[in-house]
Short mmCIF file of C-alpha atoms in Angstrom, two decimals:
data_model
loop_
_atom_site.label_atom_id
_atom_site.label_comp_id
_atom_site.label_asym_id
_atom_site.label_seq_id
_atom_site.Cartn_x
_atom_site.Cartn_y
_atom_site.Cartn_z
CA MET K 96 12.39 -18.35 3.18
CA GLN K 97 11.56 -14.67 3.17
CA LEU K 98 8.58 -13.06 1.40
CA VAL K 99 7.83 -9.37 0.92
CA VAL K 100 4.41 -8.87 2.52
CA ALA K 101 4.02 -5.08 2.37
CA ARG K 102 5.62 -1.76 1.51
CA ILE K 103 5.34 1.13 3.95
CA GLY K 104 3.72 4.23 2.51
CA ARG K 105 3.29 7.70 3.95
CA ALA K 106 2.76 8.61 7.57
CA HIS K 107 -0.84 8.90 8.73
CA GLY K 108 -1.57 11.40 11.48
CA ILE K 109 0.85 12.40 14.22
CA LYS K 110 0.97 9.27 16.39
CA GLY K 111 3.33 7.11 14.30
CA GLU K 112 0.88 5.24 12.07
CA VAL K 113 1.81 4.49 8.47
CA THR K 114 -0.18 3.39 5.44
CA VAL K 115 0.95 0.13 3.89
CA GLU K 116 0.68 -1.32 0.41
CA VAL K 117 -0.23 -4.92 1.17
CA ARG K 118 1.57 -7.54 -0.95
CA THR K 119 0.12 -10.67 0.60
CA ASP K 120 -3.23 -12.38 0.27
CA GLU K 121 -3.04 -13.18 3.98
CA PRO K 122 -2.62 -9.79 5.72
CA GLU K 123 -4.40 -10.96 8.89
CA LEU K 124 -1.78 -13.73 9.23
CA ARG K 125 1.33 -11.79 8.19
CA LEU K 126 0.55 -8.25 9.41
CA GLY K 127 -1.19 -8.79 12.75
CA PRO K 128 -0.18 -7.20 16.08
CA GLY K 129 2.93 -8.85 17.49
CA ALA K 130 4.33 -9.88 14.09
CA VAL K 131 8.08 -9.25 13.83
CA LEU K 132 9.16 -8.42 10.29
CA ALA K 133 12.55 -8.00 8.66
CA THR K 134 12.99 -4.94 6.46
CA ASP K 135 14.62 -3.81 3.26
CA PRO K 136 16.70 -1.77 3.91
CA ALA K 137 17.79 -3.95 6.83
CA SER K 138 18.87 -0.88 8.82
CA ALA K 139 15.19 0.06 9.33
CA GLY K 140 14.30 -3.12 11.20
CA PRO K 141 13.35 -5.53 12.39
CA LEU K 142 9.95 -3.98 13.10
CA THR K 143 7.32 -5.32 15.49
CA ILE K 144 3.70 -4.46 14.67
CA GLU K 145 2.08 -2.83 17.69
CA THR K 146 -1.36 -2.07 16.23
CA GLY K 147 -3.18 -2.33 12.95
CA ARG K 148 -6.49 -1.03 11.66
CA VAL K 149 -8.29 -0.30 8.42
CA HIS K 150 -9.15 3.33 7.68
CA SER K 151 -10.89 4.37 4.43
CA GLY K 152 -9.99 1.07 2.81
CA ARG K 153 -6.27 1.32 3.68
CA LEU K 154 -4.37 -0.70 6.25
CA LEU K 155 -2.66 1.45 8.87
CA LEU K 156 0.09 0.01 11.08
CA ARG K 157 1.97 1.32 14.09
CA PHE K 158 5.30 -0.23 15.05
CA THR K 159 6.79 -0.62 18.51
CA GLY K 160 9.04 2.34 19.23
CA VAL K 161 7.59 4.56 16.49
CA HIS K 162 5.19 7.03 18.11
CA ASP K 163 5.41 10.23 16.07
CA ARG K 164 5.04 11.41 12.49
CA THR K 165 8.79 11.94 12.02
CA GLY K 166 9.59 8.33 12.93
CA ALA K 167 6.77 7.05 10.74
CA GLU K 168 7.85 9.16 7.75
CA ALA K 169 11.43 7.82 8.10
CA LEU K 170 10.07 4.33 7.32
CA ARG K 171 8.48 5.37 4.01
CA ASN K 172 9.16 2.91 1.11
CA THR K 173 10.59 0.28 3.46
CA LEU K 174 9.68 -3.28 2.46
CA LEU K 175 8.31 -5.56 5.19
CA ILE K 176 9.54 -9.14 4.95
CA ALA K 177 8.10 -12.20 6.70
CA ASP K 178 9.88 -15.50 7.34
CA VAL K 179 7.79 -18.30 5.84
CA ASP K 180 8.28 -22.05 5.89
CA PRO K 181 9.22 -23.02 2.28
CA ALA K 182 6.77 -25.95 2.41
CA GLU K 183 3.87 -23.67 3.38
CA ARG K 184 1.20 -23.08 0.73
CA PRO K 185 -1.42 -20.31 0.55
CA GLU K 186 -4.84 -21.28 1.91
CA ASP K 187 -6.59 -20.89 -1.47
CA GLU K 188 -5.53 -23.58 -3.96
CA ASP K 189 -5.60 -21.01 -6.81
CA GLU K 190 -3.06 -18.73 -5.10
CA TYR K 191 0.71 -18.97 -5.36
CA TYR K 192 3.72 -17.40 -3.75
CA ASP K 193 6.01 -15.54 -6.14
CA HIS K 194 8.88 -17.96 -5.51
CA GLU K 195 6.69 -20.85 -6.74
CA LEU K 196 6.07 -19.10 -10.07
CA ILE K 197 9.55 -17.74 -10.79
CA ASP K 198 11.40 -19.93 -13.34
CA LEU K 199 8.28 -21.77 -14.52
CA ASP K 200 8.32 -22.54 -18.25
CA VAL K 201 5.51 -20.77 -20.11
CA VAL K 202 3.86 -22.66 -22.96
CA THR K 203 0.71 -22.14 -25.01
CA GLU K 204 -2.11 -24.69 -24.87
CA ASP K 205 -0.78 -26.35 -28.04
CA GLY K 206 2.66 -26.79 -26.38
CA THR K 207 4.49 -23.91 -28.11
CA GLU K 208 7.30 -22.61 -25.92
CA VAL K 209 6.93 -18.94 -24.96
CA GLY K 210 9.70 -18.52 -22.38
CA ARG K 211 10.40 -18.53 -18.64
CA ILE K 212 8.89 -16.42 -15.84
CA THR K 213 11.63 -14.19 -14.44
CA GLU K 214 9.55 -11.83 -12.32
CA ILE K 215 6.05 -11.18 -11.01
CA SER K 216 4.99 -7.56 -11.31
CA HIS K 217 2.31 -6.64 -8.76
CA LEU K 218 0.16 -3.84 -10.17
CA PRO K 219 -2.88 -2.26 -8.51
CA THR K 220 -5.35 -3.93 -10.88
CA GLN K 221 -3.67 -7.29 -11.56
CA ASP K 222 -0.39 -9.17 -11.46
CA LEU K 223 1.77 -9.68 -14.53
CA PHE K 224 4.23 -12.43 -15.37
CA VAL K 225 7.43 -11.02 -16.85
CA VAL K 226 8.39 -13.76 -19.30
CA GLU K 227 11.85 -13.92 -20.86
CA ARG K 228 11.66 -15.38 -24.33
CA PRO K 229 14.40 -17.63 -25.78
CA ASP K 230 15.73 -14.67 -27.83
CA GLY K 231 16.18 -12.58 -24.64
CA THR K 232 13.21 -10.26 -25.19
CA GLU K 233 10.47 -9.95 -22.59
CA VAL K 234 6.71 -10.30 -22.85
CA TYR K 235 4.18 -9.39 -20.15
CA VAL K 236 1.41 -11.88 -19.47
CA PRO K 237 -1.54 -10.83 -17.27
CA PHE K 238 -2.02 -13.38 -14.49
CA VAL K 239 -5.76 -13.80 -15.03
CA SER K 240 -7.65 -17.08 -15.45
CA GLU K 241 -8.79 -16.20 -18.99
CA ILE K 242 -5.14 -16.15 -20.15
CA VAL K 243 -3.23 -18.32 -17.65
CA THR K 244 -5.27 -21.51 -17.89
CA GLU K 245 -3.07 -23.81 -15.80
CA ILE K 246 -0.23 -23.68 -13.28
CA ASP K 247 1.45 -27.06 -12.90
CA LEU K 248 4.07 -26.87 -10.15
CA ASP K 249 4.96 -30.56 -10.53
CA GLU K 250 5.79 -30.08 -14.22
CA GLN K 251 7.19 -26.58 -13.56
CA ARG K 252 5.10 -24.90 -16.25
CA ALA K 253 2.41 -22.31 -16.78
CA VAL K 254 0.00 -22.88 -19.66
CA ILE K 255 -1.44 -19.81 -21.37
CA ASP K 256 -4.12 -19.11 -23.97
CA PRO K 257 -2.98 -15.69 -25.20
CA PRO K 258 -5.23 -13.38 -27.19
CA PRO K 259 -3.90 -12.34 -30.63
CA GLY K 260 -1.03 -9.88 -30.32
CA LEU K 261 -0.06 -10.68 -26.72
CA ILE K 262 2.98 -12.79 -27.53
CA ASP K 263 3.31 -12.21 -31.27
CA ASP K 264 3.00 -9.37 -33.76
CA ARG K 265 0.12 -10.94 -35.66
CA ALA K 266 -2.71 -9.15 -33.93
CA GLU K 267 -6.02 -9.23 -35.76
CA ILE K 268 -7.31 -5.70 -36.06
CA ALA K 269 -10.99 -5.49 -36.81
CA SER K 270 -12.71 -2.23 -37.64
CA ALA K 271 -16.09 -1.23 -38.92
CA ARG K 272 -14.40 0.25 -42.01
CA ASP K 273 -12.99 -3.17 -42.96
CA ALA K 274 -16.45 -4.75 -42.62
CA ASP K 275 -18.00 -2.01 -44.80
CA THR K 276 -15.31 -2.47 -47.46
CA GLU K 277 -15.92 -6.23 -47.51
CA GLY K 278 -19.68 -5.65 -47.79
CA ASP K 279 -19.15 -3.25 -50.74
CA ALA K 280 -16.89 -5.81 -52.46
CA ASP K 281 -19.50 -8.54 -51.99
CA ALA K 282 -22.17 -6.25 -53.48
CA GLU K 283 -19.95 -5.50 -56.50
CA ASP K 284 -19.29 -9.23 -56.99
CA ALA K 285 -23.04 -9.90 -56.88
CA GLY K 286 -23.62 -7.14 -59.44
CA ASP K 287 -20.99 -8.61 -61.78
CA GLU K 288 -22.70 -12.00 -61.67
CA ALA K 289 -26.14 -10.55 -62.58
#
């Protein structure tokens, strides 16, 4: 099975290094020197990692045969793909590979069907489940423990506890003005009783 583990960014310096957007929780395993990675587009690879280092919080890689800025810049936006044993699991029990989550049924804690995960969107701050609802519309569910309360791979489902408005249009909007209006109404009612 193949997993996207990084996307090549811009060239760094003049000696062929590139920045990479890491898309794996195990970069030391997947992106270490000597790793041979397939690419998308396939015409750019396969690429063998020659060196890697962290600079200003970013991972920089240099590939065998790429030793100048022009060669590095030609790789920009290329996806790096690792071959992974399908039975392999991430080290942390609370981590999942995308392929394990795709097609899971999404239900609320009370068992209400929400839809099916069709995609995982990896954003800088968090990951999102793209959930296709039975009517064909999509809803985005942040993959955070406060909302996604359980992943059950055996039952092929993700259980969520969505805040109001996430999966329906019945969001509760509270404002100070509403509270003041209710307080004024209560005062008027008290005055009527006196």
